[in-house]
Amino acid sequence: MQKYIYFFGNNNTEGSSDMKFILGGKGANLAEMSKIGIPVPPGFTISTEVCRDYNSNNGTIPEGLESEVEDYLKKLEDATGKKFGDESNPLLVSVRSGAAASMPGMMDTILNLGLSETVVSSISQSTGNPRFAWDSYRRFIQMYGNVVENIEHEKFEHIIEEVKSSKGKKEDIEMTAEDWQEVVAEYKKLFQIEKDYEFPDDAKKQLWGAILAVIKSWNNARAETYRRLNHIDESKVFGTAVNVQSMVFGNLGPESGTGVAFTRNPSTGENVSYGEYLMNAQGEDVVAGIRTPKHLDSLKMENEAVYNQLMEIFSILEKHYRDMQDVEFTIENGKLFILQTRNGKRTAPASVKIAVDLVSEGLISEKEALLRVEPDKLDQLLHPTLDQNEKSKFKMIAKGLPASPGAGVGQVVFDAESAVEWKKQGKKVILVRLETSPEDIAGMNAAAGVLTARGGMTSHAAVVARGMGKCCVSGCESISVSEADKKMHVGDLVVLEGDLITLDGSTGEVFLGEVPTTDPELSGYFGTIMEWSDKYKKLGVRTNADTPKDAQVARDFGAKGIGLCRTEHMFFETDRIFAVRQMIVSDTVEQRKSALEKIFPIQKNDFKELFQIMKDFPVKIRLLDPPLHEFLPKTKEDIKELASEIGVSEEKLNEKIEYLHEFNPMMGHRGCRLGVTYPEIFEMQVRAIAEAACEIIKEGSSVTPEIMIPLIGEFNELKWLKDRLVPVIEETIQKFGVEMKYEIGTMIEIPRAALTADKIAEEADFFSFGTNDLTQMTYGFSRDDAGKFLGDYVEKKILPEDPFKTLDIVGVGKLMKMAVDLGRTTKKHLHIGICGEQGGDPATIKFCHEIGLDYVSCSPYRVPIARLSAAQAAIENEKI
Ligand code: PEP
Ligand code: MG
C-alpha cells in the first residue's frame, strides 16, 4: 500500500524539512521543528500526492486513504490523550493547506474542527470558560461555511454586527458567552437556508469536508493567479498537502494569545525580530485587521518568560534553517507553541543585507549568500520606486506591460516636442503615445516615464527606455490615445494634456495623480554582493549602450565593455537627422557620399566618446540596421518642411517615401542588406570607427574595436561586405601609422545563420546572438505586434513566459546551442555573446552559461542583475 500520511510530534515524527515536495513547506517544517525539540502541537500531514491524484482522477481520493486517516487519527488521539468526536474529552484539530512553494494566504484553513453543541457544553464546563467555547464554535461554523460550502464571509460578519448592535456593543472583546451562543444560532439558520442541510455535528464528516475543501483550494482562482505571477512551475510543485493538527487555543483567556513574527526585519533586513500579536485571540484576528495587534516588544512586559522563550526559539530556528524565519505562534494559558515556520519573504534591500549578515555571522558561505538573492529583485535597488505604502491610496486606471522598471511621475504630454519643451520649463512629464518611433527619442529622454498603448516588451519604446533606465509601461491596450486632440481615454475617464499620472514600470500599473516615490540606496551590502558575484561568475557582463550617458551608467554598474552599440540611434540626434535624410533621398552615389561626409565627423566623435568611457574594455559597434524609411518624416507638414530644407520638391520626396515603403519592414531592406545595396553607408561607418580608435591609440590608450554586421543569413553576405570594409580599415591604420587590432563579426539573429554557423564562422571573428530577431523569426511572432496576444498565450498556459523577455530555451535556445557548437567546430575559441533583450534575464543568463557563451550584454540598469545571475549560474553548475 502506498503511504500517504506522515505523523509529527511526540517523538513519532516521520517527516523532515527535505520532504517539502511530499509534505508541502508547512508540513515539512512542522516535522522538522518537532524533531529538533521545538514545541509543536502534534498532528499529521496528508501528502501532496493525494491532491495530485485527486485532480488527475476527476476528484476521487486514492484508495486506502480513508483507513489511513483513521489510523493516524488514532495515533493523534494517543499522542494527545484526547478523543476525536468525544463529548467529554474532545480532540479538536485545525486543517491547513501547504504546498512545496510558499503561497501565503492563497489556499484555505479551518480551525477548531470537531466542535458541536454538546462538545461546546462540555468544553465550557471543563475549562470553566463558556465564552471561549462559544467563540471557538462560531469561528468554526464561519470558516467551515465559507471554505467548505462557499457561503460568503460577509453574511457571517453581518450576523455578528446585528447581534452586536442589538446589544449596544462595539468590539468582539465585549461579547459574552451568551452573545456568541446567539451568533451560533443565527449562523446555523444561515447555513440551513444557504445549503439546505443542517450544520454537521459529526466530527468525521466535518473532517472529510475540510480535507476535500483544502485539496480543492489548490485550484481556486487566487491560487492559480499567484502561481502564474510568481512563476511557480506546476510540473514541479504539484498540489497542496493537508495538515491536520491538534488545536491549541489563543482565545482561552487573558493568559492566551497568538501572533506572527519575523526573526529579522523583513523590510530593512535589520537583525531585530519584528512581529505582532494579540492576547485572547485566534490567528485570523491578527491578520484580518479587526483588532489592532500589539508590537512584539510589549509581550516582554506582558509575559517575560514566554517572550524570552520565543526569542530563544527564533535563534534556534535561524541557526537551524540558516535563514530569516517567518513564524506563527500561539500561547495557550501561558504555554508557548509554534505552529509554523518558513523562510520569510523580504524586500530587495532586506534580502541583500540579510544574505551578507548571515555570511558574517558564519551561518552561510558567500556562494550560498549569492544564491539567496533573487537577481530580478535587484531592480528595486537601482531605480526610484513608488512608495508601496502610498500606492494603494491612489486610483489605478490601467495596466500595461512592465516594460522598464522604476517609477515615473509627471504631467501627461502627447508628443515628443512638448516633452522636451515642458522639461525645459522645469516640469516633469510623462510621454503618452500610441506607439513610439525613433523620432521620439529626445522626448523620451526628456520624460520621467513613457506610456504607450501599443508595442511589446521589446518594442522600440521598451528597448530604448530600458537603455535609458527610464520607467516605461508599454502595450497598455485599455487606453485609447488621441494624439491630435491631446487626450487619452480609459473607459469613461478622460486624461488631458497636463494631468498628473504615475507609472509603475515594475508592475505596468498606471495611477491617476502623483504617487510619492522613494530613492534607491546602493548601500555597502549591495556592493558586497556585486563583489562576490564577480569573484564566482564565469560569464563576462557587457552592456548595450548607444550614448556616452548609457555607457557611463553601465560602467558604474560594473559593465566590462559594450556588447552592442546600435548606431542608428545616433542618427536621430537633431544635429544630424537632416544629413541622414539628405543621404536617404539622394539619387546618386555621389550625392549620397556627400551627405555621408557630413555625418562622418559626428559619428567619429560619438565613437571616440564611447571608447574613452569604456577605456581598456572592448566595444562592439553594430553597423546600420533598420530600414531607411524609419528615418523619414511621416506627417504632411514634416514632409513639406523637409522638402524645402533639402531643396527637393514635395512630390519627389513623396515619391521617394512611397518607393521606400515596405509591407514587412522587419524582414525587408535592413541590416546587411542595406550594406549590400549602399556599401558607402557601411564604409563611412567603418572609417569613423577606425579613425576614432586610431586617435584614441595615438593618445596612448588601448582599444580594440569590434565591428558587428547585422542580419547575416548567408556566408556570402558577410564575405562580400568584409571584402569592402577591411580595406577601409587597413587604409585608416596606415594613414595613422598605428598598431590597431580589430575584429569583424556578425550577429546571429536569423535562423539560417544559426543553421550555417560553421560556414559563417570562417569569415567571422565573433558571434553575438540577436535574440530579439532570432525569437521573432523562429516563432514567426512580430516583435512589435506580439504584445497584443502573448499575454493571452501566457495566461492560457500555451507558453510559460513571454519569449521576448525570457529566452525560449527549447526552440530558440536549441538554435543557439547549434550555432555555438557549429561555430566552434570551425574556430575552437570563437568569441560568442548575446545582445538581445533576454541577455539581462536571469534564466536566459543561466542558459548562456551552460552553452558556453563568453559574455552577456544587457541594458545598463540590468548589469548588476546579470552579474549576480552569472555568478548563480556558475555556482549552481558547480553543484551538479
Ligand atoms: C536583436 O535582434 O536581438 C538585436 C539585439 O538587435 P535589434 O534589437 O536592434 O534588432
Ligand atoms: Mg536585431
Short mmCIF file of C-alpha atoms in Angstrom, two decimals, residues 288-729:
data_model
loop_
_atom_site.label_atom_id
_atom_site.label_comp_id
_atom_site.label_asym_id
_atom_site.label_seq_id
_atom_site.Cartn_x
_atom_site.Cartn_y
_atom_site.Cartn_z
CA ALA A 288 -7.68 40.26 9.39
CA GLY A 289 -7.22 43.74 10.85
CA ILE A 290 -10.36 43.56 13.04
CA ARG A 291 -8.33 44.36 16.15
CA THR A 292 -5.09 46.28 16.01
CA PRO A 293 -2.34 43.88 17.07
CA LYS A 294 0.38 44.83 19.51
CA HIS A 295 4.07 45.06 18.73
CA LEU A 296 6.08 42.04 19.87
CA ASP A 297 8.09 44.24 22.27
CA SER A 298 5.13 44.63 24.59
CA LEU A 299 4.97 40.85 25.06
CA LYS A 300 8.14 41.29 27.10
CA MET A 301 6.15 43.35 29.58
CA GLU A 302 3.10 41.13 29.40
CA ASN A 303 4.86 37.78 29.84
CA GLU A 304 8.63 37.95 30.02
CA ALA A 305 9.17 34.20 30.31
CA VAL A 306 7.21 33.47 27.15
CA TYR A 307 8.92 36.36 25.37
CA ASN A 308 12.36 35.02 26.29
CA GLN A 309 11.41 31.51 25.22
CA LEU A 310 10.16 32.89 21.90
CA MET A 311 13.44 34.76 21.32
CA GLU A 312 15.40 31.61 22.08
CA ILE A 313 13.28 29.64 19.62
CA PHE A 314 13.85 32.32 16.96
CA SER A 315 17.55 31.93 17.44
CA ILE A 316 17.38 28.12 17.27
CA LEU A 317 15.24 28.28 14.12
CA GLU A 318 17.53 30.78 12.38
CA LYS A 319 20.58 28.70 13.14
CA HIS A 320 18.84 25.53 12.04
CA TYR A 321 17.38 26.87 8.80
CA ARG A 322 20.25 29.31 8.29
CA ASP A 323 17.85 31.98 7.15
CA MET A 324 15.40 34.56 8.41
CA GLN A 325 12.18 32.84 9.51
CA ASP A 326 8.53 33.84 9.45
CA VAL A 327 6.96 32.20 12.49
CA GLU A 328 3.39 31.73 13.75
CA PHE A 329 2.92 31.09 17.43
CA THR A 330 0.16 30.59 19.97
CA ILE A 331 0.24 30.95 23.74
CA GLU A 332 -2.27 28.69 25.50
CA ASN A 333 -2.70 29.54 29.15
CA GLY A 334 0.87 30.77 29.34
CA LYS A 335 2.38 27.87 27.37
CA LEU A 336 4.08 28.64 24.05
CA PHE A 337 3.55 26.61 20.86
CA ILE A 338 4.98 27.17 17.39
CA LEU A 339 2.51 26.50 14.58
CA GLN A 340 4.57 27.31 11.54
CA THR A 341 7.99 28.40 10.36
CA ARG A 342 9.15 29.21 6.87
CA ASN A 343 11.83 31.30 5.20
CA GLY A 344 10.40 34.80 5.39
CA LYS A 345 9.56 36.89 2.35
CA ARG A 346 11.54 40.11 2.25
CA THR A 347 12.18 43.26 0.23
CA ALA A 348 15.22 43.55 -2.04
CA PRO A 349 17.24 45.70 0.39
CA ALA A 350 16.46 43.25 3.19
CA SER A 351 17.42 40.25 1.10
CA VAL A 352 20.81 41.76 0.29
CA LYS A 353 21.53 42.80 3.88
CA ILE A 354 20.38 39.50 5.40
CA ALA A 355 22.48 37.46 2.95
CA VAL A 356 25.63 39.47 3.74
CA ASP A 357 24.95 39.43 7.51
CA LEU A 358 24.43 35.66 7.55
CA VAL A 359 27.88 35.27 6.00
CA SER A 360 29.49 37.48 8.68
CA GLU A 361 27.62 35.50 11.33
CA GLY A 362 29.20 32.34 9.95
CA LEU A 363 25.86 30.74 9.11
CA ILE A 364 26.23 30.56 5.34
CA SER A 365 29.01 30.79 2.74
CA GLU A 366 29.47 33.57 0.19
CA LYS A 367 28.20 31.25 -2.54
CA GLU A 368 25.06 30.45 -0.56
CA ALA A 369 24.54 34.16 0.07
CA LEU A 370 24.63 34.79 -3.68
CA LEU A 371 22.01 32.10 -4.25
CA ARG A 372 19.77 33.71 -1.62
CA VAL A 373 19.27 36.98 -3.53
CA GLU A 374 16.76 36.98 -6.38
CA PRO A 375 18.54 38.77 -9.24
CA ASP A 376 15.37 40.34 -10.63
CA LYS A 377 14.71 41.93 -7.28
CA LEU A 378 17.91 43.97 -7.51
CA ASP A 379 15.99 46.17 -9.91
CA GLN A 380 14.19 47.60 -6.90
CA LEU A 381 17.53 48.87 -5.64
CA LEU A 382 18.51 50.65 -8.82
CA HIS A 383 15.55 52.82 -9.69
CA PRO A 384 13.44 55.22 -7.66
CA THR A 385 10.34 53.23 -6.82
CA LEU A 386 6.80 54.01 -5.80
CA ASP A 387 6.25 54.18 -2.09
CA GLN A 388 4.37 50.91 -1.55
CA ASN A 389 2.52 52.29 1.48
CA GLU A 390 1.22 55.24 -0.50
CA LYS A 391 0.38 53.43 -3.73
CA SER A 392 -2.86 51.92 -2.52
CA LYS A 393 -4.26 55.38 -1.78
CA PHE A 394 -4.33 56.23 -5.48
CA LYS A 395 -6.69 55.19 -8.25
CA MET A 396 -5.18 52.65 -10.65
CA ILE A 397 -6.62 53.47 -14.05
CA ALA A 398 -4.93 50.96 -16.36
CA LYS A 399 -2.35 48.21 -16.55
CA GLY A 400 0.06 47.51 -19.39
CA LEU A 401 3.33 45.61 -19.76
CA PRO A 402 6.06 46.33 -17.18
CA ALA A 403 8.48 47.32 -19.92
CA SER A 404 11.11 49.20 -17.96
CA PRO A 405 11.11 49.32 -14.17
CA GLY A 406 11.07 52.23 -11.79
CA ALA A 407 8.59 54.96 -11.03
CA GLY A 408 7.54 57.76 -13.36
CA VAL A 409 5.53 60.71 -12.11
CA GLY A 410 4.60 63.70 -14.23
CA GLN A 411 2.16 65.67 -16.35
CA VAL A 412 0.85 63.99 -19.44
CA VAL A 413 2.09 65.18 -22.85
CA PHE A 414 1.23 63.55 -26.16
CA ASP A 415 4.20 64.40 -28.37
CA ALA A 416 7.97 64.40 -28.10
CA GLU A 417 8.38 68.14 -28.80
CA SER A 418 6.10 69.08 -25.92
CA ALA A 419 8.01 66.69 -23.67
CA VAL A 420 11.25 68.50 -24.50
CA GLU A 421 9.65 71.92 -24.22
CA TRP A 422 7.91 71.26 -20.89
CA LYS A 423 11.05 69.72 -19.45
CA LYS A 424 12.93 72.93 -20.35
CA GLN A 425 10.32 74.80 -18.31
CA GLY A 426 11.23 72.65 -15.36
CA LYS A 427 8.17 70.38 -15.49
CA LYS A 428 8.18 66.63 -15.05
CA VAL A 429 6.32 64.91 -17.88
CA ILE A 430 5.04 61.52 -18.88
CA LEU A 431 5.14 60.97 -22.63
CA VAL A 432 1.99 59.16 -23.71
CA ARG A 433 1.99 57.80 -27.27
CA LEU A 434 0.01 55.32 -29.29
CA GLU A 435 3.41 53.83 -30.03
CA THR A 436 6.82 55.48 -30.13
CA SER A 437 9.01 55.84 -33.17
CA PRO A 438 12.75 56.51 -33.15
CA GLU A 439 11.95 60.19 -33.67
CA ASP A 440 10.50 60.35 -30.19
CA ILE A 441 13.87 59.65 -28.63
CA ALA A 442 14.50 63.20 -27.46
CA GLY A 443 11.03 63.33 -25.95
CA MET A 444 11.58 60.02 -24.23
CA ASN A 445 14.83 61.29 -22.84
CA ALA A 446 13.13 64.39 -21.50
CA ALA A 447 10.23 62.47 -19.95
CA ALA A 448 10.12 60.98 -16.47
CA GLY A 449 8.33 57.99 -17.93
CA VAL A 450 6.82 56.65 -21.12
CA LEU A 451 3.39 55.12 -21.62
CA THR A 452 2.35 53.52 -24.91
CA ALA A 453 -0.91 51.91 -25.96
CA ARG A 454 0.81 49.54 -28.38
CA GLY A 455 4.01 47.51 -28.51
CA GLY A 456 5.51 44.64 -26.55
CA MET A 457 8.40 44.22 -24.15
CA THR A 458 10.90 44.57 -26.97
CA SER A 459 9.09 47.38 -28.76
CA HIS A 460 11.16 50.39 -29.52
CA ALA A 461 9.79 52.27 -26.53
CA ALA A 462 10.65 49.45 -24.18
CA VAL A 463 14.18 48.83 -25.50
CA VAL A 464 15.08 52.50 -25.53
CA ALA A 465 13.53 53.17 -22.11
CA ARG A 466 15.36 50.26 -20.53
CA GLY A 467 18.57 51.50 -22.08
CA MET A 468 17.97 54.90 -20.52
CA GLY A 469 16.92 53.38 -17.20
CA LYS A 470 13.66 55.18 -17.74
CA CYS A 471 10.37 53.88 -16.45
CA CYS A 472 8.11 52.63 -19.24
CA VAL A 473 4.73 50.94 -19.48
CA SER A 474 4.05 49.66 -22.99
CA GLY A 475 1.24 47.79 -24.71
CA CYS A 476 -1.35 49.36 -22.41
CA GLU A 477 -4.27 48.25 -24.54
CA SER A 478 -7.02 49.65 -22.31
CA ILE A 479 -6.08 53.26 -23.02
CA SER A 480 -7.04 54.91 -26.27
CA VAL A 481 -4.76 57.74 -27.24
CA SER A 482 -5.77 60.61 -29.45
CA GLU A 483 -2.52 62.39 -30.13
CA ALA A 484 -4.15 65.01 -32.34
CA ASP A 485 -6.72 66.03 -29.68
CA LYS A 486 -4.14 65.68 -26.89
CA LYS A 487 -6.38 63.34 -24.94
CA MET A 488 -6.44 59.79 -23.75
CA HIS A 489 -9.48 57.77 -22.73
CA VAL A 490 -9.53 54.96 -20.21
CA GLY A 491 -13.08 53.67 -20.12
CA ASP A 492 -15.15 56.76 -19.22
CA LEU A 493 -12.21 58.65 -17.85
CA VAL A 494 -10.59 61.34 -19.99
CA VAL A 495 -7.00 62.34 -19.25
CA LEU A 496 -5.90 65.64 -20.77
CA GLU A 497 -2.53 67.17 -21.51
CA GLY A 498 -1.10 68.48 -18.23
CA ASP A 499 -2.96 66.00 -15.99
CA LEU A 500 -0.77 64.23 -13.46
CA ILE A 501 -0.26 60.50 -13.71
CA THR A 502 2.14 57.98 -12.17
CA LEU A 503 3.60 54.88 -13.82
CA ASP A 504 4.95 51.83 -12.07
CA GLY A 505 7.34 50.36 -14.59
CA SER A 506 7.89 47.29 -12.43
CA THR A 507 4.25 46.22 -12.48
CA GLY A 508 2.81 48.03 -15.52
CA GLU A 509 0.31 49.92 -13.36
CA VAL A 510 -0.87 53.43 -14.25
CA PHE A 511 -2.25 55.67 -11.50
CA LEU A 512 -4.09 58.97 -11.58
CA GLY A 513 -2.25 61.64 -9.58
CA GLU A 514 1.21 61.89 -8.10
CA VAL A 515 2.19 58.83 -6.08
CA PRO A 516 5.20 59.56 -3.80
CA THR A 517 8.46 57.79 -4.63
CA THR A 518 11.49 56.62 -2.67
CA ASP A 519 15.08 56.96 -3.90
CA PRO A 520 17.38 53.98 -4.40
CA GLU A 521 20.16 53.34 -1.94
CA LEU A 522 23.15 51.48 -3.32
CA SER A 523 24.36 50.52 0.10
CA GLY A 524 27.55 48.75 1.06
CA TYR A 525 25.68 45.47 1.23
CA PHE A 526 24.78 45.75 -2.43
CA GLY A 527 28.44 46.43 -3.23
CA THR A 528 29.46 43.30 -1.32
CA ILE A 529 27.01 41.13 -3.26
CA MET A 530 28.38 42.55 -6.51
CA GLU A 531 31.97 41.96 -5.45
CA TRP A 532 31.22 38.33 -4.57
CA SER A 533 29.33 37.90 -7.85
CA ASP A 534 32.40 38.92 -9.81
CA LYS A 535 34.50 36.52 -7.78
CA TYR A 536 32.46 33.48 -8.81
CA LYS A 537 30.98 34.24 -12.23
CA LYS A 538 32.48 32.87 -15.42
CA LEU A 539 30.48 34.86 -17.96
CA GLY A 540 31.56 38.37 -18.86
CA VAL A 541 28.97 41.12 -18.50
CA ARG A 542 28.82 43.89 -21.04
CA THR A 543 26.19 46.49 -21.80
CA ASN A 544 24.04 47.60 -24.69
CA ALA A 545 24.74 51.33 -24.91
CA ASP A 546 24.36 53.89 -27.68
CA THR A 547 25.17 57.08 -25.83
CA PRO A 548 28.01 58.23 -23.58
CA LYS A 549 25.49 58.59 -20.74
CA ASP A 550 24.31 54.96 -21.03
CA ALA A 551 27.88 53.76 -21.30
CA GLN A 552 28.89 55.67 -18.17
CA VAL A 553 25.92 54.39 -16.15
CA ALA A 554 26.70 50.83 -17.24
CA ARG A 555 30.38 51.15 -16.42
CA ASP A 556 29.45 52.48 -12.98
CA PHE A 557 27.21 49.44 -12.54
CA GLY A 558 30.16 47.21 -13.41
CA ALA A 559 29.83 46.51 -17.15
CA LYS A 560 33.12 45.41 -18.67
CA GLY A 561 32.65 46.68 -22.20
CA ILE A 562 29.91 47.29 -24.74
CA GLY A 563 28.26 44.29 -26.36
CA LEU A 564 26.02 46.28 -28.67
CA CYS A 565 26.06 49.89 -29.78
CA ARG A 566 23.11 50.44 -32.10
CA THR A 567 24.47 53.16 -34.37
CA GLU A 568 21.05 54.08 -35.79
CA HIS A 569 20.10 55.72 -32.51
CA MET A 570 22.94 58.15 -33.10
CA PHE A 571 21.40 59.09 -36.45
CA PHE A 572 18.34 60.59 -34.84
CA GLU A 573 20.09 63.29 -32.88
CA THR A 574 18.88 66.72 -34.01
CA ASP A 575 22.28 67.81 -35.29
CA ARG A 576 22.46 65.05 -37.89
CA ILE A 577 19.00 63.86 -38.84
CA PHE A 578 18.98 66.46 -41.63
CA ALA A 579 22.09 64.99 -43.24
CA VAL A 580 20.77 61.48 -42.73
CA ARG A 581 17.58 62.35 -44.56
CA GLN A 582 19.54 64.02 -47.30
CA MET A 583 21.51 60.83 -47.68
CA ILE A 584 18.36 58.74 -47.91
CA VAL A 585 16.72 60.80 -50.64
CA SER A 586 19.92 61.00 -52.71
CA ASP A 587 19.58 59.77 -56.26
CA THR A 588 23.24 59.09 -56.98
CA VAL A 589 26.17 57.55 -55.14
CA GLU A 590 27.94 60.93 -55.29
CA GLN A 591 25.04 62.72 -53.66
CA ARG A 592 24.85 60.03 -51.01
CA LYS A 593 28.58 60.17 -50.34
CA SER A 594 28.49 63.91 -49.92
CA ALA A 595 25.67 63.60 -47.37
CA LEU A 596 27.60 60.83 -45.59
CA GLU A 597 30.64 63.11 -45.38
CA LYS A 598 28.57 65.44 -43.21
CA ILE A 599 27.63 62.61 -40.87
CA PHE A 600 31.14 61.15 -40.70
CA PRO A 601 32.80 63.58 -38.24
CA ILE A 602 29.84 63.44 -35.89
CA GLN A 603 29.79 59.63 -35.87
CA LYS A 604 33.53 59.51 -35.36
CA ASN A 605 33.17 61.76 -32.36
CA ASP A 606 30.38 59.56 -30.94
CA PHE A 607 32.63 56.52 -31.17
CA LYS A 608 35.56 58.33 -29.64
CA GLU A 609 33.47 59.28 -26.65
CA LEU A 610 32.31 55.68 -26.21
CA PHE A 611 35.88 54.37 -26.49
CA GLN A 612 37.03 56.89 -23.91
CA ILE A 613 34.36 55.95 -21.40
CA MET A 614 34.93 52.24 -21.95
CA LYS A 615 38.70 52.67 -21.90
CA ASP A 616 40.55 49.34 -21.79
CA PHE A 617 37.32 47.40 -22.36
CA PRO A 618 36.06 46.04 -25.69
CA VAL A 619 33.41 47.98 -27.60
CA LYS A 620 31.17 46.29 -30.13
CA ILE A 621 29.67 48.61 -32.70
CA ARG A 622 26.94 47.42 -34.97
CA LEU A 623 26.54 48.93 -38.42
CA LEU A 624 23.24 50.48 -39.50
CA ASP A 625 20.33 48.08 -39.01
CA PRO A 626 16.81 49.50 -39.53
CA PRO A 627 15.14 50.11 -42.90
CA LEU A 628 15.84 53.61 -44.19
CA HIS A 629 12.23 54.76 -44.29
CA GLU A 630 12.24 54.79 -40.48
CA PHE A 631 14.30 57.97 -40.69
CA LEU A 632 11.88 59.82 -42.96
CA PRO A 633 9.15 62.17 -41.75
CA LYS A 634 5.58 60.89 -41.60
CA THR A 635 3.18 63.83 -41.31
CA LYS A 636 2.32 66.11 -44.24
CA GLU A 637 3.76 69.19 -42.51
CA ASP A 638 7.04 67.44 -41.71
CA ILE A 639 7.37 66.25 -45.33
CA LYS A 640 6.78 69.77 -46.56
CA GLU A 641 9.36 71.17 -44.19
CA LEU A 642 11.98 68.57 -45.12
CA ALA A 643 11.41 69.09 -48.86
CA SER A 644 12.14 72.77 -48.57
CA GLU A 645 15.11 72.20 -46.24
CA ILE A 646 16.89 69.83 -48.60
CA GLY A 647 15.81 71.59 -51.76
CA VAL A 648 13.70 68.92 -53.45
CA SER A 649 10.08 69.13 -54.46
CA GLU A 650 7.43 67.71 -52.14
CA GLU A 651 6.38 65.48 -55.00
CA LYS A 652 9.83 63.99 -55.35
CA LEU A 653 10.13 63.45 -51.62
CA ASN A 654 6.74 61.74 -51.55
CA GLU A 655 7.82 59.52 -54.43
CA LYS A 656 10.93 58.52 -52.51
CA ILE A 657 8.91 57.79 -49.39
CA GLU A 658 6.49 55.74 -51.45
CA TYR A 659 9.42 53.86 -53.01
CA LEU A 660 10.93 53.07 -49.63
CA HIS A 661 7.62 51.85 -48.19
CA GLU A 662 7.76 48.17 -47.25
CA PHE A 663 4.99 45.72 -46.47
CA ASN A 664 7.05 43.88 -43.92
CA PRO A 665 9.94 46.11 -42.92
CA MET A 666 11.21 43.76 -40.21
CA MET A 667 12.04 41.28 -42.96
CA GLY A 668 12.77 43.88 -45.58
CA HIS A 669 15.59 46.13 -46.67
CA ARG A 670 17.55 46.38 -43.44
CA GLY A 671 20.79 45.27 -41.79
CA CYS A 672 23.49 43.87 -44.06
CA ARG A 673 21.07 44.15 -46.99
CA LEU A 674 21.42 47.94 -46.79
CA GLY A 675 25.18 47.47 -46.84
CA VAL A 676 24.93 45.38 -49.98
CA THR A 677 22.81 48.00 -51.76
CA TYR A 678 24.57 51.07 -50.36
CA PRO A 679 28.09 49.94 -49.33
CA GLU A 680 29.11 53.57 -48.95
CA ILE A 681 26.99 53.83 -45.78
CA PHE A 682 28.81 50.97 -44.09
CA GLU A 683 32.16 52.21 -45.42
CA MET A 684 31.59 55.60 -43.82
CA GLN A 685 30.70 53.97 -40.50
CA VAL A 686 33.70 51.67 -40.53
CA ARG A 687 36.03 54.55 -41.36
CA ALA A 688 34.55 56.57 -38.47
CA ILE A 689 35.13 53.65 -36.10
CA ALA A 690 38.68 53.05 -37.30
CA GLU A 691 39.69 56.72 -37.18
CA ALA A 692 38.19 57.13 -33.71
CA ALA A 693 40.10 54.09 -32.48
CA CYS A 694 43.37 55.16 -34.11
CA GLU A 695 43.12 58.58 -32.48
CA ILE A 696 42.50 57.00 -29.08
CA ILE A 697 45.53 54.78 -29.58
CA LYS A 698 47.59 57.80 -30.61
CA GLU A 699 46.53 59.44 -27.36
CA GLY A 700 48.05 56.48 -25.54
CA SER A 701 45.04 54.36 -24.57
CA SER A 702 44.22 50.90 -25.80
CA VAL A 703 41.11 49.98 -27.72
CA THR A 704 40.04 47.02 -29.83
CA PRO A 705 37.00 47.93 -31.88
CA GLU A 706 34.69 45.07 -32.70
CA ILE A 707 32.63 45.73 -35.79
CA MET A 708 29.38 43.86 -35.96
CA ILE A 709 27.36 43.23 -39.10
CA PRO A 710 23.64 42.74 -38.52
CA LEU A 711 21.14 40.34 -40.06
CA ILE A 712 23.54 37.97 -41.78
CA GLY A 713 21.80 34.83 -43.01
CA GLU A 714 24.23 33.76 -45.69
CA PHE A 715 28.02 33.39 -45.69
CA ASN A 716 28.38 35.35 -48.94
CA GLU A 717 26.72 38.41 -47.43
CA LEU A 718 29.42 38.58 -44.78
CA LYS A 719 32.22 37.79 -47.20
CA TRP A 720 31.08 40.41 -49.73
CA LEU A 721 30.85 43.11 -47.10
CA LYS A 722 34.11 42.20 -45.41
CA ASP A 723 35.92 42.39 -48.73
CA ARG A 724 34.83 46.03 -48.94
CA LEU A 725 35.23 47.02 -45.32
CA VAL A 726 38.63 45.53 -44.44
CA PRO A 727 40.50 47.71 -46.98
CA VAL A 728 38.87 50.84 -45.50
CA ILE A 729 40.13 49.89 -42.05
#
